[in-house]
XYZ file of C-alpha atoms in Angstrom:
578
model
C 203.857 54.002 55.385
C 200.027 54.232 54.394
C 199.331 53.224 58.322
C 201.417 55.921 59.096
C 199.827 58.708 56.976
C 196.334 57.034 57.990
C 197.146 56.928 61.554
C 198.725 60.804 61.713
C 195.654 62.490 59.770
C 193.228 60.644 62.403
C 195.561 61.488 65.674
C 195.657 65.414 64.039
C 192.107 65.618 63.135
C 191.407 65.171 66.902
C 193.951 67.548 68.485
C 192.832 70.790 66.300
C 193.450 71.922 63.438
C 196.111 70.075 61.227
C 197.728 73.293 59.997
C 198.251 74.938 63.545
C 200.672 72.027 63.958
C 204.686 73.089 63.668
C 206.236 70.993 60.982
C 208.695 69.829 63.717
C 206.151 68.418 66.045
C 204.282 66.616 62.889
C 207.545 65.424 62.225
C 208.082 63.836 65.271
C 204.480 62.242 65.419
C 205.440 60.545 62.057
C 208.702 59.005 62.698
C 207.265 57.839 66.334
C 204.317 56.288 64.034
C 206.699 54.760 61.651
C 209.123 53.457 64.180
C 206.120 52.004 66.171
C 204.180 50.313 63.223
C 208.116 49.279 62.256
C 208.840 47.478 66.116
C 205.441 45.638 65.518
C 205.823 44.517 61.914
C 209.746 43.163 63.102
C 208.193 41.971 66.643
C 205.572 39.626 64.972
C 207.881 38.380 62.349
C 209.415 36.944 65.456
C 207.023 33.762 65.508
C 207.508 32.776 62.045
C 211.414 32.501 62.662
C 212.378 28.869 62.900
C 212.765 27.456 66.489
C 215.416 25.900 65.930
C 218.982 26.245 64.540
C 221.618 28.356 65.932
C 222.306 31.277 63.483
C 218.926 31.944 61.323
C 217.653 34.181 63.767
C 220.270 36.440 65.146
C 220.014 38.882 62.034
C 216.318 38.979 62.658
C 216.823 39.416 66.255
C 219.222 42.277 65.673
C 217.473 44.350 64.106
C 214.700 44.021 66.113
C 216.671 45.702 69.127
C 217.633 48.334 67.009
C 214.416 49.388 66.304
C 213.037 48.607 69.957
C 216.401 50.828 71.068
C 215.378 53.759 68.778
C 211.482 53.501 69.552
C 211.939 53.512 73.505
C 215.020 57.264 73.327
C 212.650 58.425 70.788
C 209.540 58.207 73.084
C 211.793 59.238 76.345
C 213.214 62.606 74.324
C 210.145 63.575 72.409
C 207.667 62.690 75.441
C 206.031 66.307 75.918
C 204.980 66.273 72.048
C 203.829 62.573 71.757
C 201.351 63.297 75.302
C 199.882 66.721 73.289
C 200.270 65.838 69.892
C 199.532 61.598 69.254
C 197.895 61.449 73.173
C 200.259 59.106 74.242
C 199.223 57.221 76.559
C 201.092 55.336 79.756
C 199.554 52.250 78.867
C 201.371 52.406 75.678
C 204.656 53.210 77.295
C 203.862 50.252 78.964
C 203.630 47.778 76.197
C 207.011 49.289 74.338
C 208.430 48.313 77.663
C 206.930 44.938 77.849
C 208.155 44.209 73.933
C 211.537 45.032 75.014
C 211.592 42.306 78.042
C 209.836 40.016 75.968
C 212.714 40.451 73.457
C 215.056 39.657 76.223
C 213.566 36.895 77.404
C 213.714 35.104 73.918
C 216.939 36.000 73.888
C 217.936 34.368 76.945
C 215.870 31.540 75.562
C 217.650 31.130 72.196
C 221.235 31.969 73.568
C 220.796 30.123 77.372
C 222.458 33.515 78.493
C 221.413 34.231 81.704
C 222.551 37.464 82.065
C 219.406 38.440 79.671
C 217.457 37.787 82.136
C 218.260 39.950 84.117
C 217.737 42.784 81.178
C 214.358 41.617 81.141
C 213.482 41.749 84.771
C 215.084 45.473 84.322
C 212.160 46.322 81.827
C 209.485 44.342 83.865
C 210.051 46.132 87.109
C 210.275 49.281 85.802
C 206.381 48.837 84.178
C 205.525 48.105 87.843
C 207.532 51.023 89.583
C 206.297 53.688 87.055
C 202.581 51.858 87.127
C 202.473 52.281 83.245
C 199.729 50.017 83.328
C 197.544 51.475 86.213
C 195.106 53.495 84.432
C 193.662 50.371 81.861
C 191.536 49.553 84.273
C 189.666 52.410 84.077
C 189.223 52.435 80.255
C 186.323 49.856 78.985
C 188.321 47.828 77.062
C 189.143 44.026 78.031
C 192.004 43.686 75.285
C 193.657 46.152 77.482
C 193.103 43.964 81.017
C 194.649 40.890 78.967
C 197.903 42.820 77.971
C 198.038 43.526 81.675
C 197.465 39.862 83.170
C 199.855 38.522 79.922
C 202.375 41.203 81.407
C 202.519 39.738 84.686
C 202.461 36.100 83.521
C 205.562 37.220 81.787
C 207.146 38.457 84.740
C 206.074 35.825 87.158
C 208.093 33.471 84.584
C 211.095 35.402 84.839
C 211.339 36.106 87.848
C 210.927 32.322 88.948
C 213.732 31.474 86.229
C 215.754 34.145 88.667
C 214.872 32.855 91.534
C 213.104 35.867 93.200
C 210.619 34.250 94.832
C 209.467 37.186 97.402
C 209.107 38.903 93.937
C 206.781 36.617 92.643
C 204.781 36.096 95.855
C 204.108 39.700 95.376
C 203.185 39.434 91.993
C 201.022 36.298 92.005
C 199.001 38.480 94.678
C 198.822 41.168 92.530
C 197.727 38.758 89.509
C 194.583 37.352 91.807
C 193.301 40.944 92.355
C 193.225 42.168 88.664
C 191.679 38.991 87.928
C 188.796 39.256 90.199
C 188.494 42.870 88.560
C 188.322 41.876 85.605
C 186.264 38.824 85.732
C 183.734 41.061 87.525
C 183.453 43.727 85.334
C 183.738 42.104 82.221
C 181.656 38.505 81.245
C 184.358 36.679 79.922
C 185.228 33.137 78.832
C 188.984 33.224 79.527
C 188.026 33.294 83.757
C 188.764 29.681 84.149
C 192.140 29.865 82.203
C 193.472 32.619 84.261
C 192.565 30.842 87.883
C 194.511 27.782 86.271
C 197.415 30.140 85.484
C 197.258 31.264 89.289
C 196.629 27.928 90.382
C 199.671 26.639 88.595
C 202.632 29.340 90.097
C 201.416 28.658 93.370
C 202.225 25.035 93.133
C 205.044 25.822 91.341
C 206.165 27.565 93.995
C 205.639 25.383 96.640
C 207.207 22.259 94.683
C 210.379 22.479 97.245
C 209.763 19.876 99.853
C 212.144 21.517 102.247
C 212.299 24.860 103.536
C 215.644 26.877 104.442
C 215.340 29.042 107.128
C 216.494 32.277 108.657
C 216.665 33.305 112.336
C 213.429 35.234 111.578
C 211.799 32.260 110.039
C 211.864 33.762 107.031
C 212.770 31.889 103.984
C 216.206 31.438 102.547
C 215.841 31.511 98.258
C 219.039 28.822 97.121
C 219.923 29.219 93.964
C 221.067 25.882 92.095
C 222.483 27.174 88.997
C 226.532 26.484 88.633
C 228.408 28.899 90.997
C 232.514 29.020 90.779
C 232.901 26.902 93.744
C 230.202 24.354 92.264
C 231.535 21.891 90.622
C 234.783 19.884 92.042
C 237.761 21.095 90.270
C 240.349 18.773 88.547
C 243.245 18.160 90.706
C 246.646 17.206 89.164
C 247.744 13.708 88.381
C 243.445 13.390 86.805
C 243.350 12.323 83.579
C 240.119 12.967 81.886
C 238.237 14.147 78.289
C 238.635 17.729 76.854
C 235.066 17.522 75.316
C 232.694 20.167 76.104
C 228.931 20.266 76.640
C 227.493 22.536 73.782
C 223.999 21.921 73.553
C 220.688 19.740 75.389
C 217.246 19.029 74.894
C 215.654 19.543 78.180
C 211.808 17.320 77.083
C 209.105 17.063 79.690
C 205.997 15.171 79.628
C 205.077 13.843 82.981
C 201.906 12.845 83.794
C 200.283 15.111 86.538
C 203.476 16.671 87.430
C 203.604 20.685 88.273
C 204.273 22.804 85.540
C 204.001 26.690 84.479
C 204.060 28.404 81.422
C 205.311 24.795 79.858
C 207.963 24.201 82.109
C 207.621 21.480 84.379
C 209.153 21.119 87.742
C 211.886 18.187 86.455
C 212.373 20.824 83.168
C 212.765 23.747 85.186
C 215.079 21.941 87.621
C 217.674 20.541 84.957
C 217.736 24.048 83.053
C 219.178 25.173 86.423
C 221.160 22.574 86.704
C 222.685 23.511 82.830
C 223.668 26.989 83.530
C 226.014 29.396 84.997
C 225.182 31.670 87.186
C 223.799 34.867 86.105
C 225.886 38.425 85.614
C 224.410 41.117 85.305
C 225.513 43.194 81.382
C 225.979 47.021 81.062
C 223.281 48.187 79.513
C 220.755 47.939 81.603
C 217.358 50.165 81.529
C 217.915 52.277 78.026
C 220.086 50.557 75.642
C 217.668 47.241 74.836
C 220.313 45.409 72.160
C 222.720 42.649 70.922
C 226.173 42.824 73.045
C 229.342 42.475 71.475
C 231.413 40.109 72.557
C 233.863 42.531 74.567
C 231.098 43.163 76.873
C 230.220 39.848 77.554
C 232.013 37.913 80.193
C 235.058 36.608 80.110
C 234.189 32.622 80.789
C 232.904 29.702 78.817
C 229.397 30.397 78.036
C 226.248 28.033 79.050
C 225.114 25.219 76.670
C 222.706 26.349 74.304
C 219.469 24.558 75.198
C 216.136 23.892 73.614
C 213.309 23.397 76.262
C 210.783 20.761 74.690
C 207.260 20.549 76.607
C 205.528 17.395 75.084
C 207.006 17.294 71.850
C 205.565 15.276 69.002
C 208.256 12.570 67.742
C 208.538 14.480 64.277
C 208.710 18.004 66.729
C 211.579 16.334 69.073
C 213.238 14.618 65.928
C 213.606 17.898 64.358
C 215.378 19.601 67.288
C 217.684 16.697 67.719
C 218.490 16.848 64.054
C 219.433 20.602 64.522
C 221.319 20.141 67.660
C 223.290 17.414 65.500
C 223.975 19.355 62.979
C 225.475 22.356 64.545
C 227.484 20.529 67.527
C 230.498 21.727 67.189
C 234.002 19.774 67.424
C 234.936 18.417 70.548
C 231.611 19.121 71.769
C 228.777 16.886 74.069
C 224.849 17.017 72.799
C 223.162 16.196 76.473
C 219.297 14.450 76.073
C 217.617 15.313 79.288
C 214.286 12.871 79.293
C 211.383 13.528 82.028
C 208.485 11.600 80.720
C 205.943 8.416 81.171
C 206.965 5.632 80.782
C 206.017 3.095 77.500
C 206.393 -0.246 78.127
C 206.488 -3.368 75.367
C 203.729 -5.098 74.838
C 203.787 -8.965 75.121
C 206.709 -11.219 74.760
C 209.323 -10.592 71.687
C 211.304 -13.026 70.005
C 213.936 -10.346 69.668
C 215.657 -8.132 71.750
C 216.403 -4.702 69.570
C 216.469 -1.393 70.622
C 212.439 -1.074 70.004
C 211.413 -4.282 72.048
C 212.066 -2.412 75.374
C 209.763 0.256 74.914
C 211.086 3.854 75.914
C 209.295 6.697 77.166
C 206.119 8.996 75.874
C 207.163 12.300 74.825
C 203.137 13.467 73.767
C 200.387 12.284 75.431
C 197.605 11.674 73.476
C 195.985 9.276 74.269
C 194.552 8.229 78.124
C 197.097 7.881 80.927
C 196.495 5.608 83.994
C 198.356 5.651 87.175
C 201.018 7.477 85.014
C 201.569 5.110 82.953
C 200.958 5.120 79.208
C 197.826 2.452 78.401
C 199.472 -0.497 76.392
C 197.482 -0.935 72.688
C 195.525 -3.726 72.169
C 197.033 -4.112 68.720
C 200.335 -5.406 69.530
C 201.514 -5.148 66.323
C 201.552 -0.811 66.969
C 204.025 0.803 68.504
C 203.252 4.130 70.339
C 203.885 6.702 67.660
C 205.494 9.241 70.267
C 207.611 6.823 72.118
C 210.882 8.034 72.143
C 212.874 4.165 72.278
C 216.744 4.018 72.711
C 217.200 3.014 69.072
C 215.782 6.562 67.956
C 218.674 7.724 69.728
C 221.123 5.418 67.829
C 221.780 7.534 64.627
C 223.406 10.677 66.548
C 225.623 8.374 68.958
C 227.965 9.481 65.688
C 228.850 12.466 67.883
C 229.610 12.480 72.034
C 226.182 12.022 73.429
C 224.600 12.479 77.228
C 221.300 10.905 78.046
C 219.561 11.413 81.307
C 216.193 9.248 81.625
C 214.067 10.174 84.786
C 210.580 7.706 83.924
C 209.130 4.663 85.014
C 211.007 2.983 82.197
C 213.787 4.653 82.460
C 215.704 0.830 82.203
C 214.669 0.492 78.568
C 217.716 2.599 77.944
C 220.454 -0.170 80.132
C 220.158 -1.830 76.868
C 221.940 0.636 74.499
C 224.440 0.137 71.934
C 227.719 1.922 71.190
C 227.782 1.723 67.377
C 230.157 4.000 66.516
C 232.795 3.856 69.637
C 231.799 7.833 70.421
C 231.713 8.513 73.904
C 228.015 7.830 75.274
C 226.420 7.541 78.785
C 223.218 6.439 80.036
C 222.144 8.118 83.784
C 218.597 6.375 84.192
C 216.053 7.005 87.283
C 214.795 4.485 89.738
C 211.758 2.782 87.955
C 210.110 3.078 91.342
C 210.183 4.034 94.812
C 209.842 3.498 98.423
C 205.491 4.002 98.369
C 206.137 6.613 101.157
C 207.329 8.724 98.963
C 205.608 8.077 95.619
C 202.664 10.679 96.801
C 205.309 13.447 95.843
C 206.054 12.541 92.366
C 203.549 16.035 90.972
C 205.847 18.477 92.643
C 208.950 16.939 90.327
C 211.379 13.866 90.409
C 213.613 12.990 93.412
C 216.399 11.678 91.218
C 215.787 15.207 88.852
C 216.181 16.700 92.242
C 219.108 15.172 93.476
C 221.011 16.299 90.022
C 219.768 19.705 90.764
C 219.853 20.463 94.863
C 221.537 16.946 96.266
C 221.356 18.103 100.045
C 217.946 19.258 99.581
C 216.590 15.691 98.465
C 219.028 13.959 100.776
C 217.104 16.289 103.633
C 213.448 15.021 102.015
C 214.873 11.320 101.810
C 216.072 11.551 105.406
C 212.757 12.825 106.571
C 213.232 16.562 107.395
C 211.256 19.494 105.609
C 212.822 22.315 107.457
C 216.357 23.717 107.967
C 218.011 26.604 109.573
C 220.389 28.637 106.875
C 223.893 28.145 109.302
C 223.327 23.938 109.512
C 222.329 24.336 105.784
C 225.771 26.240 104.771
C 227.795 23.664 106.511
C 225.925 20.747 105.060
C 226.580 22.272 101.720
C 230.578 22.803 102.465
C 230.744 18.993 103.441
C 228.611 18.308 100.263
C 231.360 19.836 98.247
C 234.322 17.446 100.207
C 231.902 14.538 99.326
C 231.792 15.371 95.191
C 235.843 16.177 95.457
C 236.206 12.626 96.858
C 233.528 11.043 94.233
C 235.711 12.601 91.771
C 238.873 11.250 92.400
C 236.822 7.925 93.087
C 236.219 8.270 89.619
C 239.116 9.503 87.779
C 241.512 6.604 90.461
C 238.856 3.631 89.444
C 240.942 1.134 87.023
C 237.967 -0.404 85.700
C 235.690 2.369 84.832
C 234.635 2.623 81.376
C 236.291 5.355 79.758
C 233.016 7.265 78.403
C 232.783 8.397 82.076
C 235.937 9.940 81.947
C 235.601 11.667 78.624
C 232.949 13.535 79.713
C 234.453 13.985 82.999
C 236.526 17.303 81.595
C 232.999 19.770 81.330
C 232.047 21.243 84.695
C 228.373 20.732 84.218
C 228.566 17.336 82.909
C 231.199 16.447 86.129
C 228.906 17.779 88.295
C 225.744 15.760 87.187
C 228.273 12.370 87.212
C 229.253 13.440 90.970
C 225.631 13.881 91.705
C 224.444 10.905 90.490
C 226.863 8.659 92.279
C 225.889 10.506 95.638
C 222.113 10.364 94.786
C 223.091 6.137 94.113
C 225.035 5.977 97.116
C 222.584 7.546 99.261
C 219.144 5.188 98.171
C 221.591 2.162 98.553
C 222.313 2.960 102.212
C 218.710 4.088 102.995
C 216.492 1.697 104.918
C 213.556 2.213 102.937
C 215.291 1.536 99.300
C 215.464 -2.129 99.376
C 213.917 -2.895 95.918
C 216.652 -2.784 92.624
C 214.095 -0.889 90.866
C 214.490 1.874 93.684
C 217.906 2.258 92.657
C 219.659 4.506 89.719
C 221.631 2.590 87.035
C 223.410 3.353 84.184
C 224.738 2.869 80.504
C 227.691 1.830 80.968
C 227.918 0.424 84.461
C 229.712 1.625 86.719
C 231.936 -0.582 89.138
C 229.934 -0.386 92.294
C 232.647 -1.713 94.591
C 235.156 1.783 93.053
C 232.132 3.953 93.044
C 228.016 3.508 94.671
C 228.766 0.961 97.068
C 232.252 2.267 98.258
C 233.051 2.327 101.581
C 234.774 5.749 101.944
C 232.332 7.229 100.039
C 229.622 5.430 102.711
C 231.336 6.689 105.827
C 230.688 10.493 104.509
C 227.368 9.676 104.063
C 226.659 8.753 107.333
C 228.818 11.424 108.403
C 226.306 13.896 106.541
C 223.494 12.234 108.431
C 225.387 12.382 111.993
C 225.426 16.254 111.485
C 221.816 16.041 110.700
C 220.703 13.794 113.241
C 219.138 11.269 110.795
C 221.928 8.468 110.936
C 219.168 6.102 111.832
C 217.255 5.993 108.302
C 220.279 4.667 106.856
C 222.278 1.169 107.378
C 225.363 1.264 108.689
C 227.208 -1.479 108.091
C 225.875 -1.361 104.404
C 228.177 -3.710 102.653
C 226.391 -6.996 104.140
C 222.964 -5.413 103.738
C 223.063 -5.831 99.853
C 219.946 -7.770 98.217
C 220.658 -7.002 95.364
């Protein structure tokens, strides 16, 4: 409250005379002091909240809102008095309204609810449509011109997560200009990290490798989060788990690869892959704030996820410990690994679950052609090499592991301790050197989990693809999962993990994709090495499942309506090397 008094007599001093003032307006000028030294005392408690955990936070978060809520009516009603009386500025309007997307996009962050992102791109746009930042530039302050670039860093993030990319073309245009403002009118040091920020989206951007088009050439924005037709439905007569997924660690630490604002291609792909998609809530522009549960939607909500950009062992250990804890009953914790591969060192007598290597969750230490630099002190391990038996201790509870890395195979040689359902989907080590240039703008097996026809299109050789073929590609693609899953759920010697797990709609989906994405490198011509192939923990029978022949006849049927049938074998059966 001493900020408050201090803050009051200064903004008084400098309008006149403190007595001319009515007792109502000085009124108002202190509670809008209070309330706004009150949002940024709660809004910067925010980082010292733990990351992790569930329930901690939601108290914190709550309140938060409430303040946020009663700071942005209170400017709104009492505007007239805070311009004459405090000399509110629109700047300042600006940053209340930048708190409260911020806010949402935590929340969205902490919950996995996508619907608050859409709250936040509410708040965003409406900074840009009212151009509450437009006049910073003409005051002499940098601090100021950083707010505004951190503003539309923000909303460039968001608005990728939403997939409005004419949105953030717009903005990352927008972005260049006020940085070559203010890196000409003010001598700064930061210059070189905000080109890299701009350098970064634009790649980001153009990580698709194939285009959808309109008539007009312009370019059709898919959307690869869950939609109610996604995911092949359970037809009667399938028997299969009732588990559910509940929570995943989405970790990312490829070498090279495309990221922004820590989010990699591969991460950014498999959050999409993880969630529903979004709906937009009630409240939109002036009621910032927790929903209660009657508002929300009626449907299962998304797995809560924790997004983990080069975690340090102790860092990833934690979350997983977390995660562990709160899993509920019946529930699925999904590991989601996009990193470099670590590979043993020497020969071992023994064959454990550390004497495969694993995969490099921090890099610190020198990379070379991706891969991690083996130590000359073979006795060391790498410190932050996640190896399969790190992951043995929570197979206690249903666990999902994808590994997309150059060693992804250390993880074929897992052990079921504790008879919990547990499956292995691991990457090709390798692939075809035609297509190993593309490996910075993300994974092709991450991309097959996330937008199958679109890496079937890259595989086959096309990089362009008008919106009506598209749309019927896409309707076959949904025959082709229906008949992987009763492939699945008919097989009589499928291990039964696959079918436990086989009950969630996200979790079905990524099994679905991954036999299509195994299928289709087995039947392409340019996949002839085992290593180019996915595998996984368990195996599946390849004779019910990758190498079946029905499921081979819609695959070339795919490429007959694409006019690619001649990248892939046809009579594939004999063709087997392997």
């Amino acid at each position: 409250m001493v900020r408050t008094e201090f803050a009051l007599k200064e903004i008084m001093s400098s309008g006149g005379a403190e007595d001319d003032i009515p007792q109502g307006e000085r009124k108002t000028v202190t509670d809008f002091c209070y309330l706004l030294d009150k949002s940024k005392q709660l809004f910067n408690g925010l980082r010292d909240l733990p990351q992790y955990g569930q329930k901690q936070w939601q108290s914190y978060f709550g309140r938060t809102f409430d303040v946020y809520t009663k700071l942005w009516k209170f400017q709104q009603q009492h505007r007239q008095v805070l311009d004459n009386r405090y000399g509110l500025k629109r700047w300042q309007i600006g940053e209340i309204a930048s708190k409260i997307g911020q806010l949402y996009y935590h929340y969205y962050l902490r919950t996995s609810e996508t619907s608050y992102l859409n709250e936040a791109f509410s708040f965003y746009s409406a900074i840009r449509q009212r151009s509450y930042y437009s006049q910073v530039n003409k005051e002499d302050r940098p601090e100021l011109v950083v707010k505004k670039l951190r503003y539309y860093a923000r909303f460039i993030v968001v608005c990728l997560l939403l997939n409005k990319m004419d949105v953030v073309k717009d903005l990352v245009k927008e972005l260049s200009d006020e940085i070559e403002d203010y890196t000409h009118r003010f001598n700064t040091e930061d210059q070189v990290e905000w080109n890299l920020v701009l350098q970064e989206v634009a790649a980001f951007i153009e990580a698709d490798p194939v285009m959808v088009l309109n008539d007009d050439n312009t370019i059709v924005i898919t959307s690869n989060r869950l939609a109610e037709t996604g995911a092949p439905l359970l037809e009667q007569g399938m028997i299969v788990g009732q588990l559910s997924l509940a929570d995943a660690l989405i970790i990312g630490n490829c070498n090279n690869q495309v990221k922004f604002s820590e989010l990699t291609v591969d991460m950014f792909r498999m959050l999409q892959a993880l969630e529903r998609e979004p709906m937009n809530l009630a409240s939109q522009m002036n009621k910032p704030g927790m929903q209660e549960s009657a508002d929300k939607p009626a449907r299962r909500e998304n797995p809560h996820k924790y997004l983990l950009y080069k975690p340090t062992f102790s860092q990833l250990y934690t979350f997983l410990a977390a995660s562990f804890k709160e899993l509920p009953a019946n529930s699925v914790l999904l590991i989601y690994l996009s990193a470099t591969g670590v590979f043993p060192t020497g020969r071992s007598d023994s064959e454990g679950p550390y004497d495969f290597g694993g995969v490099l969750t921090n890099s610190n230490r020198d990379i070379i052609n991706g891969d991690a630099i083996h130590k000359r002190n073979q006795s060391q391990k790498e410190m932050h090499c996640l190896h399969p038996g790190d992951l043995y201790p929570f197979t206690r509870k249903p666990l999902f592991i994808i590994v997309d890395s150059s060693n992804s195979v250390a993880y074929k040689n897992f052990t079921n301790l504790f008879g919990q359902p547990l499956v292995c989907l691991l990457s090709p080590t390798a692939y075809p050197k035609a297509l190993q240039d593309q490996s910075q703008r993300g994974s092709l097996f991450t991309l097959f989990l996330n937008n199958p026809l679109m890496a079937f299109l890259f595989v086959s050789g096309l990089s362009s693809m008008r919106r009506g073929l598209w749309e019927k590609c896409q309707e076959y693609l949904r025959k082709i999962n229906r008949d992987i899953a009763q492939l699945l759920t008919h097989s009589r010697s499928i291990d039964q993990a696959f079918l436990q797990f086989f009950g969630d709609e996200f979790l079905r989906l990524l099994l679905t994709r991954f036999i299509f994405c195994s299928a289709t490198m087995r039947m392409h011509k340019i996949f002839r090495e085992t290593r180019n192939y996915p595998e996984s923990y368990p195996q599946l029978p390849r004779d019910e499942t990758v190498e079946n022949p029905h499921l081979q006849k819609h695959i070339l049927e795919l490429a007959s309506i694409l006019d690619v049938r001649n990248v892939f074998f046809e009579n594939t059966i004999d063709d087997y090397n392997t």
